[in-house]
Amino acid sequence: MFPGALDSEYTHSLRFVSSTESIPTYQVMDTDGRVLDTANEPQVTKEEALTIYRNMLTLNAMDQVLYEAQRQGRISFYMTSFGEEALIGSAAALEATDMVFGQYREAGVLLQRGFTLPQFMNQCYSNEKDLGKGRQMPIHYGSKAHHFQTISSPLATQIPQAAGAAYALRREGNKQCAICYFGEGAASEGDFHAGLNMAATLGCPVIFYCRNNGYAISTPAVEQYRGDGIASRGIGYGIDTIRVDGNDTWAVYAATKAARAIAVEQNKPVLIEAMTYRVSHHSTSDDSSAYRSKKEVEDWSKRDNPVARMRAWLEHRGWWAHGDDADISKSAKAEVLAAFAAAEKLKKPAVRSLFEDVYDELPPNLQREKAQMDELLKKYPDYYQINDYARS
């Protein structure tokens, strides 16, 4: 056979192929939280399940507070995860040392990994306790301790980076993988194709997790592609692929757990396309009513809510009582507000941090610039409002 297509058979029929059978969507529980096949009943403890659910409620509380804070001008930017909370199930299926490459709607992954509310608030406020030292926009989180690579704004840059990191993990031989999150809009970028092709040909243990929520910032999925979603592209690159119900926490959990096993045991990439719906605006820079009706959003919120599905599953198990949400949500909001208030009072990072973390030893040109800056700050302290910054 030809080296470029080893499995292709000869045919005498002149036929152009434009489509194949649509890829099915894997589901564990219906919208009422009932497991459809007992063989798929998640094997988790009560505490594991409750941790996931509490994090979903905490994420909602944090999103509500910080979205309103942006509207009040207290932070510059924010993106919520309303409608996509089941993503937390993917984080629960990973090992703590697996490397995460996020896009910007993965706060739930960090919550599941133990990132604290003060850490979220400090980053969004770019204050002196911000791990990124105020060098990034809000919600561009990063944490070495939680194996979470710092998020960057340009779409899809993390995809080839994840492939490269996974290749390094393979060479180390520690049975770890990388997971890379992105939206269906990012899959229209060239880095998507480069990253998947590199991972497939090099045999990289990486999970590509596509959140197909139906819309890029202002472009419906129907205007982005004509093929069978994003999953069909994984097959085209020779990657093990699955499409899941992205609003079903346990479908997401099971798919990610199985994908991780393939990645680390077989040194192969896996693509998960999670079908979900973005209830919120793309970000605080977006008004989604310009390209979709409010009724569509309301219908989705009522018909298929990831949090409601998870709560119903817990109630069927007898692990959650009707009405418990109010206490948990109230407690979560109080914790968020306390962290928010504390972060708002902190000073901005020390001015010296402008010159840190790039060079081991500051080169002469930057030493001169730093000296000039110090002189200006000393000469015009009020103009530069130096008391708003942490001491150097």
mmCIF file of C-alpha atoms in Angstrom:
data_model
loop_
_atom_site.group_PDB
_atom_site.id
_atom_site.type_symbol
_atom_site.label_atom_id
_atom_site.label_comp_id
_atom_site.label_asym_id
_atom_site.label_seq_id
_atom_site.Cartn_x
_atom_site.Cartn_y
_atom_site.Cartn_z
ATOM 1 C CA MET A 1 0.000 0.000 0.000
ATOM 2 C CA PHE A 2 1.030 3.620 -0.431
ATOM 3 C CA PRO A 3 3.046 4.895 2.552
ATOM 4 C CA GLY A 4 0.746 7.876 3.026
ATOM 5 C CA ALA A 5 -2.444 5.802 3.518
ATOM 6 C CA LEU A 6 -1.599 2.269 4.622
ATOM 7 C CA ASP A 7 -5.157 1.171 5.353
ATOM 8 C CA SER A 8 -6.839 2.444 2.187
ATOM 9 C CA GLU A 9 -8.423 -0.163 -0.091
ATOM 10 C CA TYR A 10 -8.831 0.112 -3.860
ATOM 11 C CA THR A 11 -12.270 0.840 -5.280
ATOM 12 C CA HIS A 12 -13.604 1.051 -8.833
ATOM 13 C CA SER A 13 -16.330 3.527 -7.855
ATOM 14 C CA LEU A 14 -15.633 7.193 -8.522
ATOM 15 C CA ARG A 15 -16.984 8.834 -5.369
ATOM 16 C CA PHE A 16 -15.945 11.910 -3.411
ATOM 17 C CA VAL A 17 -16.346 11.563 0.355
ATOM 18 C CA SER A 18 -17.879 14.578 2.064
ATOM 19 C CA SER A 19 -19.172 13.102 5.317
ATOM 20 C CA THR A 20 -19.447 9.968 7.392
ATOM 21 C CA GLU A 21 -21.816 8.883 10.141
ATOM 22 C CA SER A 22 -22.123 11.534 12.854
ATOM 23 C CA ILE A 23 -20.072 10.864 15.997
ATOM 24 C CA PRO A 24 -22.347 9.978 18.948
ATOM 25 C CA THR A 25 -22.361 11.873 22.252
ATOM 26 C CA TYR A 26 -21.533 9.828 25.360
ATOM 27 C CA GLN A 27 -23.893 10.404 28.275
ATOM 28 C CA VAL A 28 -24.095 8.888 31.770
ATOM 29 C CA MET A 29 -27.124 10.608 33.283
ATOM 30 C CA ASP A 30 -30.159 12.333 31.836
ATOM 31 C CA THR A 31 -31.233 15.886 32.628
ATOM 32 C CA ASP A 32 -33.033 14.611 35.740
ATOM 33 C CA GLY A 33 -29.824 13.180 37.173
ATOM 34 C CA ARG A 34 -30.726 9.522 36.596
ATOM 35 C CA VAL A 35 -27.999 7.168 35.377
ATOM 36 C CA LEU A 36 -29.205 5.651 32.109
ATOM 37 C CA ASP A 37 -27.107 2.463 32.292
ATOM 38 C CA THR A 38 -26.187 1.058 35.712
ATOM 39 C CA ALA A 39 -22.861 -0.096 34.274
ATOM 40 C CA ASN A 40 -21.915 3.577 34.029
ATOM 41 C CA GLU A 41 -22.718 4.423 37.644
ATOM 42 C CA PRO A 42 -19.719 6.529 38.816
ATOM 43 C CA GLN A 43 -17.481 4.762 41.306
ATOM 44 C CA VAL A 44 -16.860 7.670 43.645
ATOM 45 C CA THR A 45 -17.217 8.226 47.361
ATOM 46 C CA LYS A 46 -19.790 10.518 48.889
ATOM 47 C CA GLU A 47 -17.101 13.011 49.861
ATOM 48 C CA GLU A 48 -15.637 13.050 46.337
ATOM 49 C CA ALA A 49 -19.045 13.741 44.837
ATOM 50 C CA LEU A 50 -19.894 16.422 47.394
ATOM 51 C CA THR A 51 -16.534 18.138 46.835
ATOM 52 C CA ILE A 52 -17.289 18.432 43.120
ATOM 53 C CA TYR A 53 -20.766 19.783 43.789
ATOM 54 C CA ARG A 54 -19.635 22.286 46.416
ATOM 55 C CA ASN A 55 -17.003 23.541 43.998
ATOM 56 C CA MET A 56 -19.704 24.028 41.370
ATOM 57 C CA LEU A 57 -21.694 26.186 43.802
ATOM 58 C CA THR A 58 -18.573 28.072 44.902
ATOM 59 C CA LEU A 59 -17.690 28.753 41.261
ATOM 60 C CA ASN A 60 -21.180 30.189 40.709
ATOM 61 C CA ALA A 61 -20.833 32.423 43.762
ATOM 62 C CA MET A 62 -17.398 33.665 42.709
ATOM 63 C CA ASP A 63 -18.569 34.330 39.150
ATOM 64 C CA GLN A 64 -21.533 36.342 40.374
ATOM 65 C CA VAL A 65 -19.471 38.520 42.717
ATOM 66 C CA LEU A 66 -16.591 39.179 40.327
ATOM 67 C CA TYR A 67 -18.840 39.805 37.330
ATOM 68 C CA GLU A 68 -20.682 42.473 39.312
ATOM 69 C CA ALA A 69 -17.369 43.864 40.577
ATOM 70 C CA GLN A 70 -16.221 44.391 37.003
ATOM 71 C CA ARG A 71 -19.464 46.163 36.166
ATOM 72 C CA GLN A 72 -18.772 48.465 39.134
ATOM 73 C CA GLY A 73 -15.291 49.231 37.807
ATOM 74 C CA ARG A 74 -13.487 47.502 40.661
ATOM 75 C CA ILE A 75 -11.669 45.033 38.397
ATOM 76 C CA SER A 76 -10.971 45.457 34.700
ATOM 77 C CA PHE A 77 -12.190 42.210 33.138
ATOM 78 C CA TYR A 78 -13.936 38.933 33.916
ATOM 79 C CA MET A 79 -15.346 35.767 32.346
ATOM 80 C CA THR A 80 -17.903 33.495 33.989
ATOM 81 C CA SER A 81 -18.499 29.745 33.681
ATOM 82 C CA PHE A 82 -22.292 29.699 33.937
ATOM 83 C CA GLY A 83 -23.610 26.688 32.018
ATOM 84 C CA GLU A 84 -20.215 24.953 31.866
ATOM 85 C CA GLU A 85 -19.737 23.918 35.498
ATOM 86 C CA ALA A 86 -19.590 20.184 34.660
ATOM 87 C CA LEU A 87 -16.030 20.825 33.471
ATOM 88 C CA ILE A 88 -15.015 20.305 37.109
ATOM 89 C CA GLY A 89 -15.639 16.590 36.537
ATOM 90 C CA SER A 90 -12.603 16.514 34.237
ATOM 91 C CA ALA A 91 -10.375 17.933 36.968
ATOM 92 C CA ALA A 92 -11.595 15.270 39.400
ATOM 93 C CA ALA A 93 -10.482 12.553 36.978
ATOM 94 C CA LEU A 94 -6.870 13.749 36.794
ATOM 95 C CA GLU A 95 -3.889 13.219 39.053
ATOM 96 C CA ALA A 96 -2.732 16.271 40.987
ATOM 97 C CA THR A 97 0.624 16.288 39.185
ATOM 98 C CA ASP A 98 -0.813 16.197 35.656
ATOM 99 C CA MET A 99 -0.024 19.471 33.887
ATOM 100 C CA VAL A 100 -2.948 21.741 32.986
ATOM 101 C CA PHE A 101 -2.968 24.180 30.086
ATOM 102 C CA GLY A 102 -6.119 26.289 30.291
ATOM 103 C CA GLN A 103 -7.730 28.780 27.970
ATOM 104 C CA TYR A 104 -9.638 31.087 30.291
ATOM 105 C CA ARG A 105 -12.799 29.372 31.519
ATOM 106 C CA GLU A 106 -11.106 26.785 33.730
ATOM 107 C CA ALA A 107 -11.425 28.386 37.165
ATOM 108 C CA GLY A 108 -13.382 25.287 38.229
ATOM 109 C CA VAL A 109 -10.347 23.116 37.480
ATOM 110 C CA LEU A 110 -8.235 25.241 39.817
ATOM 111 C CA LEU A 111 -10.926 25.145 42.495
ATOM 112 C CA GLN A 112 -10.951 21.360 42.331
ATOM 113 C CA ARG A 113 -7.154 21.373 42.675
ATOM 114 C CA GLY A 114 -7.240 23.465 45.833
ATOM 115 C CA PHE A 115 -6.579 26.987 44.549
ATOM 116 C CA THR A 116 -8.018 29.216 47.274
ATOM 117 C CA LEU A 117 -10.556 32.010 47.020
ATOM 118 C CA PRO A 118 -7.993 34.593 48.223
ATOM 119 C CA GLN A 119 -5.678 33.443 45.422
ATOM 120 C CA PHE A 120 -8.426 33.961 42.844
ATOM 121 C CA MET A 121 -9.218 37.417 44.234
ATOM 122 C CA ASN A 122 -5.592 38.482 44.478
ATOM 123 C CA GLN A 123 -5.051 37.614 40.820
ATOM 124 C CA CYS A 124 -8.144 39.475 39.659
ATOM 125 C CA TYR A 125 -7.056 42.513 41.665
ATOM 126 C CA SER A 126 -3.395 42.272 40.559
ATOM 127 C CA ASN A 127 -2.315 43.070 44.096
ATOM 128 C CA GLU A 128 0.902 42.381 46.006
ATOM 129 C CA LYS A 129 -0.133 38.784 46.758
ATOM 130 C CA ASP A 130 -0.992 37.968 43.157
ATOM 131 C CA LEU A 131 1.191 35.015 42.129
ATOM 132 C CA GLY A 132 1.672 36.698 38.745
ATOM 133 C CA LYS A 133 2.780 39.986 40.347
ATOM 134 C CA GLY A 134 0.121 41.981 38.515
ATOM 135 C CA ARG A 135 1.471 41.182 35.059
ATOM 136 C CA GLN A 136 -1.664 39.661 33.626
ATOM 137 C CA MET A 137 -5.317 40.455 33.053
ATOM 138 C CA PRO A 138 -7.868 39.158 35.557
ATOM 139 C CA ILE A 139 -8.781 35.430 35.247
ATOM 140 C CA HIS A 140 -5.397 34.663 33.653
ATOM 141 C CA TYR A 141 -4.498 32.363 36.532
ATOM 142 C CA GLY A 142 -1.350 30.331 36.973
ATOM 143 C CA SER A 143 0.020 28.218 39.810
ATOM 144 C CA LYS A 144 3.195 26.167 39.902
ATOM 145 C CA ALA A 145 2.023 24.442 43.080
ATOM 146 C CA HIS A 146 -1.150 23.278 41.327
ATOM 147 C CA HIS A 147 0.583 22.340 38.057
ATOM 148 C CA PHE A 148 -1.473 24.926 36.202
ATOM 149 C CA GLN A 149 0.348 26.832 33.474
ATOM 150 C CA THR A 150 -0.361 30.560 33.393
ATOM 151 C CA ILE A 151 -3.125 31.398 30.946
ATOM 152 C CA SER A 152 -2.370 33.683 28.017
ATOM 153 C CA SER A 153 -4.886 35.718 26.033
ATOM 154 C CA PRO A 154 -4.063 34.736 22.425
ATOM 155 C CA LEU A 155 -6.280 31.856 21.331
ATOM 156 C CA ALA A 156 -4.850 28.362 20.970
ATOM 157 C CA THR A 157 -1.224 29.118 21.853
ATOM 158 C CA GLN A 158 -1.516 26.583 24.680
ATOM 159 C CA ILE A 159 -2.297 23.700 22.299
ATOM 160 C CA PRO A 160 1.168 23.160 20.787
ATOM 161 C CA GLN A 161 2.669 24.040 24.178
ATOM 162 C CA ALA A 162 0.681 21.209 25.764
ATOM 163 C CA ALA A 163 1.884 18.799 23.082
ATOM 164 C CA GLY A 164 5.477 19.770 23.788
ATOM 165 C CA ALA A 165 5.074 19.490 27.549
ATOM 166 C CA ALA A 166 3.446 16.076 27.140
ATOM 167 C CA TYR A 167 6.380 14.933 25.015
ATOM 168 C CA ALA A 168 8.718 15.980 27.835
ATOM 169 C CA LEU A 169 6.558 14.062 30.328
ATOM 170 C CA ARG A 170 6.797 10.978 28.132
ATOM 171 C CA ARG A 171 10.593 11.214 28.080
ATOM 172 C CA GLU A 172 10.646 11.505 31.873
ATOM 173 C CA GLY A 173 8.643 8.280 32.120
ATOM 174 C CA ASN A 174 6.676 9.230 35.246
ATOM 175 C CA LYS A 175 3.257 8.194 33.901
ATOM 176 C CA GLN A 176 1.961 11.749 33.853
ATOM 177 C CA CYS A 177 0.005 13.549 31.175
ATOM 178 C CA ALA A 178 -0.914 17.065 30.154
ATOM 179 C CA ILE A 179 -4.459 18.257 29.578
ATOM 180 C CA CYS A 180 -5.226 21.189 27.318
ATOM 181 C CA TYR A 181 -8.543 23.042 27.454
ATOM 182 C CA PHE A 182 -9.835 25.217 24.625
ATOM 183 C CA GLY A 183 -13.085 26.251 22.952
ATOM 184 C CA GLU A 184 -14.424 25.392 19.523
ATOM 185 C CA GLY A 185 -13.471 28.898 18.419
ATOM 186 C CA ALA A 186 -9.823 28.237 19.277
ATOM 187 C CA ALA A 187 -10.012 25.102 17.122
ATOM 188 C CA SER A 188 -10.247 27.452 14.122
ATOM 189 C CA GLU A 189 -6.708 28.690 14.824
ATOM 190 C CA GLY A 190 -3.667 27.239 13.107
ATOM 191 C CA ASP A 191 -2.079 26.271 16.427
ATOM 192 C CA PHE A 192 -4.870 23.732 16.929
ATOM 193 C CA HIS A 193 -3.870 21.793 13.832
ATOM 194 C CA ALA A 194 -0.145 22.079 14.521
ATOM 195 C CA GLY A 195 -0.583 20.927 18.113
ATOM 196 C CA LEU A 196 -2.740 17.919 17.311
ATOM 197 C CA ASN A 197 -0.530 16.785 14.460
ATOM 198 C CA MET A 198 2.620 17.044 16.578
ATOM 199 C CA ALA A 199 1.002 15.133 19.438
ATOM 200 C CA ALA A 200 -0.206 12.368 17.115
ATOM 201 C CA THR A 201 3.041 11.877 15.241
ATOM 202 C CA LEU A 202 5.300 12.134 18.303
ATOM 203 C CA GLY A 203 3.096 10.029 20.581
ATOM 204 C CA CYS A 204 2.477 12.614 23.309
ATOM 205 C CA PRO A 205 0.442 11.747 26.433
ATOM 206 C CA VAL A 206 -1.911 14.726 26.226
ATOM 207 C CA ILE A 207 -5.668 15.115 26.532
ATOM 208 C CA PHE A 208 -7.118 17.792 24.270
ATOM 209 C CA TYR A 209 -10.364 18.920 25.888
ATOM 210 C CA CYS A 210 -12.560 21.052 23.627
ATOM 211 C CA ARG A 211 -15.415 22.933 25.292
ATOM 212 C CA ASN A 212 -17.823 23.249 22.384
ATOM 213 C CA ASN A 213 -20.301 25.687 23.922
ATOM 214 C CA GLY A 214 -21.906 26.710 20.646
ATOM 215 C CA TYR A 215 -20.422 30.194 20.350
ATOM 216 C CA ALA A 216 -17.087 31.920 20.056
ATOM 217 C CA ILE A 217 -17.144 35.508 21.317
ATOM 218 C CA SER A 218 -19.712 36.487 18.679
ATOM 219 C CA THR A 219 -19.719 33.679 16.142
ATOM 220 C CA PRO A 220 -22.135 30.719 16.307
ATOM 221 C CA ALA A 221 -20.606 27.300 15.685
ATOM 222 C CA VAL A 222 -22.700 26.951 12.528
ATOM 223 C CA GLU A 223 -20.693 29.822 11.029
ATOM 224 C CA GLN A 224 -17.337 28.357 12.059
ATOM 225 C CA TYR A 225 -17.308 24.948 10.394
ATOM 226 C CA ARG A 226 -19.271 22.575 8.164
ATOM 227 C CA GLY A 227 -17.821 19.282 9.430
ATOM 228 C CA ASP A 228 -19.026 17.106 12.303
ATOM 229 C CA GLY A 229 -17.914 19.384 15.111
ATOM 230 C CA ILE A 230 -14.372 19.279 16.457
ATOM 231 C CA ALA A 231 -14.302 15.543 17.190
ATOM 232 C CA SER A 232 -14.105 14.648 13.503
ATOM 233 C CA ARG A 233 -10.818 16.531 13.261
ATOM 234 C CA GLY A 234 -9.240 14.339 15.915
ATOM 235 C CA ILE A 235 -10.071 11.268 13.862
ATOM 236 C CA GLY A 236 -8.542 12.971 10.842
ATOM 237 C CA TYR A 237 -5.261 13.315 12.727
ATOM 238 C CA GLY A 238 -5.330 9.693 13.872
ATOM 239 C CA ILE A 239 -6.186 10.568 17.474
ATOM 240 C CA ASP A 240 -8.454 8.513 19.751
ATOM 241 C CA THR A 241 -11.537 10.694 20.028
ATOM 242 C CA ILE A 242 -14.777 10.854 22.003
ATOM 243 C CA ARG A 243 -17.670 13.303 22.096
ATOM 244 C CA VAL A 244 -19.397 13.679 25.458
ATOM 245 C CA ASP A 245 -22.336 15.484 26.994
ATOM 246 C CA GLY A 246 -20.442 18.421 28.479
ATOM 247 C CA ASN A 247 -23.299 19.234 30.879
ATOM 248 C CA ASP A 248 -23.124 15.749 32.409
ATOM 249 C CA THR A 249 -20.504 15.829 35.167
ATOM 250 C CA TRP A 250 -20.148 12.053 35.261
ATOM 251 C CA ALA A 251 -19.846 11.673 31.492
ATOM 252 C CA VAL A 252 -17.050 14.257 31.587
ATOM 253 C CA TYR A 253 -15.443 12.481 34.549
ATOM 254 C CA ALA A 254 -15.581 9.014 32.963
ATOM 255 C CA ALA A 255 -14.309 10.209 29.586
ATOM 256 C CA THR A 256 -11.397 12.106 31.115
ATOM 257 C CA LYS A 257 -10.445 9.196 33.355
ATOM 258 C CA ALA A 258 -10.443 6.796 30.389
ATOM 259 C CA ALA A 259 -8.568 9.332 28.240
ATOM 260 C CA ARG A 260 -5.892 9.678 30.898
ATOM 261 C CA ALA A 261 -5.378 5.915 30.991
ATOM 262 C CA ILE A 262 -4.873 5.847 27.221
ATOM 263 C CA ALA A 263 -2.504 8.821 27.327
ATOM 264 C CA VAL A 264 -0.181 7.556 30.056
ATOM 265 C CA GLU A 265 -0.289 3.834 29.310
ATOM 266 C CA GLN A 266 -0.061 4.016 25.528
ATOM 267 C CA ASN A 267 1.703 7.383 25.112
ATOM 268 C CA LYS A 268 -1.008 8.642 22.801
ATOM 269 C CA PRO A 269 -3.002 11.871 22.571
ATOM 270 C CA VAL A 270 -6.771 11.822 23.092
ATOM 271 C CA LEU A 271 -9.383 14.362 22.014
ATOM 272 C CA ILE A 272 -12.528 14.984 24.053
ATOM 273 C CA GLU A 273 -15.218 17.210 22.582
ATOM 274 C CA ALA A 274 -17.561 18.260 25.379
ATOM 275 C CA MET A 275 -20.864 19.565 24.048
ATOM 276 C CA THR A 276 -22.187 22.296 26.323
ATOM 277 C CA TYR A 277 -23.801 25.731 26.212
ATOM 278 C CA ARG A 278 -22.427 29.096 27.280
ATOM 279 C CA VAL A 279 -25.204 30.688 29.319
ATOM 280 C CA SER A 280 -23.268 33.847 30.114
ATOM 281 C CA HIS A 281 -21.815 36.455 27.807
ATOM 282 C CA HIS A 282 -18.430 35.496 26.387
ATOM 283 C CA SER A 283 -16.828 38.002 28.764
ATOM 284 C CA THR A 284 -17.487 41.402 30.254
ATOM 285 C CA SER A 285 -16.453 42.780 26.846
ATOM 286 C CA ASP A 286 -19.356 41.025 25.135
ATOM 287 C CA ASP A 287 -23.119 41.433 24.833
ATOM 288 C CA SER A 288 -24.385 38.092 23.545
ATOM 289 C CA SER A 289 -27.897 39.447 22.979
ATOM 290 C CA ALA A 290 -26.485 40.915 19.770
ATOM 291 C CA TYR A 291 -26.149 37.468 18.202
ATOM 292 C CA ARG A 292 -28.587 35.201 20.083
ATOM 293 C CA SER A 293 -31.974 35.631 21.706
ATOM 294 C CA LYS A 294 -32.460 35.885 25.448
ATOM 295 C CA LYS A 295 -35.167 33.237 25.150
ATOM 296 C CA GLU A 296 -32.645 30.755 23.737
ATOM 297 C CA VAL A 297 -30.406 31.314 26.749
ATOM 298 C CA GLU A 298 -33.287 31.021 29.216
ATOM 299 C CA ASP A 299 -34.526 27.818 27.590
ATOM 300 C CA TRP A 300 -31.092 26.217 27.842
ATOM 301 C CA SER A 301 -30.698 27.287 31.463
ATOM 302 C CA LYS A 302 -33.974 25.644 32.412
ATOM 303 C CA ARG A 303 -33.717 22.570 30.211
ATOM 304 C CA ASP A 304 -30.146 21.459 30.825
ATOM 305 C CA ASN A 305 -28.376 22.947 33.827
ATOM 306 C CA PRO A 306 -25.187 21.087 34.886
ATOM 307 C CA VAL A 307 -25.552 22.124 38.536
ATOM 308 C CA ALA A 308 -29.196 21.000 38.697
ATOM 309 C CA ARG A 309 -28.297 17.652 37.103
ATOM 310 C CA MET A 310 -25.542 17.037 39.610
ATOM 311 C CA ARG A 311 -27.787 18.005 42.509
ATOM 312 C CA ALA A 312 -30.512 15.640 41.277
ATOM 313 C CA TRP A 313 -28.009 12.775 41.071
ATOM 314 C CA LEU A 314 -26.914 13.444 44.656
ATOM 315 C CA GLU A 315 -30.532 13.511 45.812
ATOM 316 C CA HIS A 316 -31.248 10.167 44.094
ATOM 317 C CA ARG A 317 -28.272 8.758 46.007
ATOM 318 C CA GLY A 318 -29.536 10.172 49.292
ATOM 319 C CA TRP A 319 -26.388 12.275 49.631
ATOM 320 C CA TRP A 320 -28.126 15.646 49.394
ATOM 321 C CA ALA A 321 -31.360 16.947 50.836
ATOM 322 C CA HIS A 322 -33.664 19.320 49.026
ATOM 323 C CA GLY A 323 -32.946 22.810 50.285
ATOM 324 C CA ASP A 324 -29.329 22.219 51.313
ATOM 325 C CA ASP A 325 -28.199 24.408 48.430
ATOM 326 C CA ALA A 326 -29.317 27.589 50.132
ATOM 327 C CA ASP A 327 -26.990 27.088 53.102
ATOM 328 C CA ILE A 328 -24.024 26.079 50.952
ATOM 329 C CA SER A 329 -24.547 28.913 48.464
ATOM 330 C CA LYS A 330 -24.902 31.439 51.296
ATOM 331 C CA SER A 331 -21.730 30.155 52.952
ATOM 332 C CA ALA A 332 -19.826 30.139 49.629
ATOM 333 C CA LYS A 333 -20.890 33.696 48.842
ATOM 334 C CA ALA A 334 -19.817 34.851 52.307
ATOM 335 C CA GLU A 335 -16.377 33.293 51.792
ATOM 336 C CA VAL A 336 -16.075 34.881 48.362
ATOM 337 C CA LEU A 337 -17.053 38.309 49.679
ATOM 338 C CA ALA A 338 -14.586 38.040 52.572
ATOM 339 C CA ALA A 339 -11.739 37.155 50.204
ATOM 340 C CA PHE A 340 -12.879 39.887 47.822
ATOM 341 C CA ALA A 341 -12.857 42.554 50.539
ATOM 342 C CA ALA A 342 -9.415 41.508 51.760
ATOM 343 C CA ALA A 343 -7.914 41.511 48.261
ATOM 344 C CA GLU A 344 -9.313 44.954 47.499
ATOM 345 C CA LYS A 345 -7.458 46.457 50.462
ATOM 346 C CA LEU A 346 -4.033 45.132 49.516
ATOM 347 C CA LYS A 347 -1.460 47.277 47.773
ATOM 348 C CA LYS A 348 -0.239 46.801 44.217
ATOM 349 C CA PRO A 349 2.938 44.719 43.687
ATOM 350 C CA ALA A 350 6.259 46.343 44.560
ATOM 351 C CA VAL A 351 7.600 48.495 41.731
ATOM 352 C CA ARG A 352 10.844 46.497 41.719
ATOM 353 C CA SER A 353 8.911 43.512 40.352
ATOM 354 C CA LEU A 354 8.968 45.297 36.972
ATOM 355 C CA PHE A 355 12.590 44.206 36.697
ATOM 356 C CA GLU A 356 12.336 40.689 38.118
ATOM 357 C CA ASP A 357 11.930 37.154 36.775
ATOM 358 C CA VAL A 358 13.420 37.626 33.308
ATOM 359 C CA TYR A 359 17.177 37.791 33.879
ATOM 360 C CA ASP A 360 19.190 35.975 36.526
ATOM 361 C CA GLU A 361 21.382 39.065 36.756
ATOM 362 C CA LEU A 362 19.976 42.412 35.681
ATOM 363 C CA PRO A 363 21.811 43.613 32.522
ATOM 364 C CA PRO A 364 23.435 47.091 32.528
ATOM 365 C CA ASN A 365 20.685 48.762 30.462
ATOM 366 C CA LEU A 366 17.989 47.679 32.907
ATOM 367 C CA GLN A 367 20.141 48.633 35.878
ATOM 368 C CA ARG A 368 20.294 52.157 34.439
ATOM 369 C CA GLU A 369 16.534 52.218 33.841
ATOM 370 C CA LYS A 370 15.854 51.031 37.374
ATOM 371 C CA ALA A 371 18.103 53.738 38.819
ATOM 372 C CA GLN A 372 16.326 56.387 36.734
ATOM 373 C CA MET A 373 12.940 55.095 37.869
ATOM 374 C CA ASP A 374 14.004 55.147 41.526
ATOM 375 C CA GLU A 375 15.081 58.778 41.147
ATOM 376 C CA LEU A 376 11.746 59.772 39.597
ATOM 377 C CA LEU A 377 9.764 57.999 42.330
ATOM 378 C CA LYS A 378 11.812 59.735 45.007
ATOM 379 C CA LYS A 379 11.407 63.111 43.323
ATOM 380 C CA TYR A 380 7.670 62.842 42.524
ATOM 381 C CA PRO A 381 6.186 60.410 45.080
ATOM 382 C CA ASP A 382 2.718 61.932 45.036
ATOM 383 C CA TYR A 383 2.457 62.039 41.269
ATOM 384 C CA TYR A 384 3.339 58.352 41.007
ATOM 385 C CA GLN A 385 1.210 57.469 44.060
ATOM 386 C CA ILE A 386 3.946 55.320 45.542
ATOM 387 C CA ASN A 387 1.957 54.636 48.682
ATOM 388 C CA ASP A 388 -0.410 52.503 46.602
ATOM 389 C CA TYR A 389 2.422 50.041 45.975
ATOM 390 C CA ALA A 390 4.019 47.523 48.300
ATOM 391 C CA ARG A 391 7.403 48.587 49.618
ATOM 392 C CA SER A 392 10.406 47.484 47.600
#
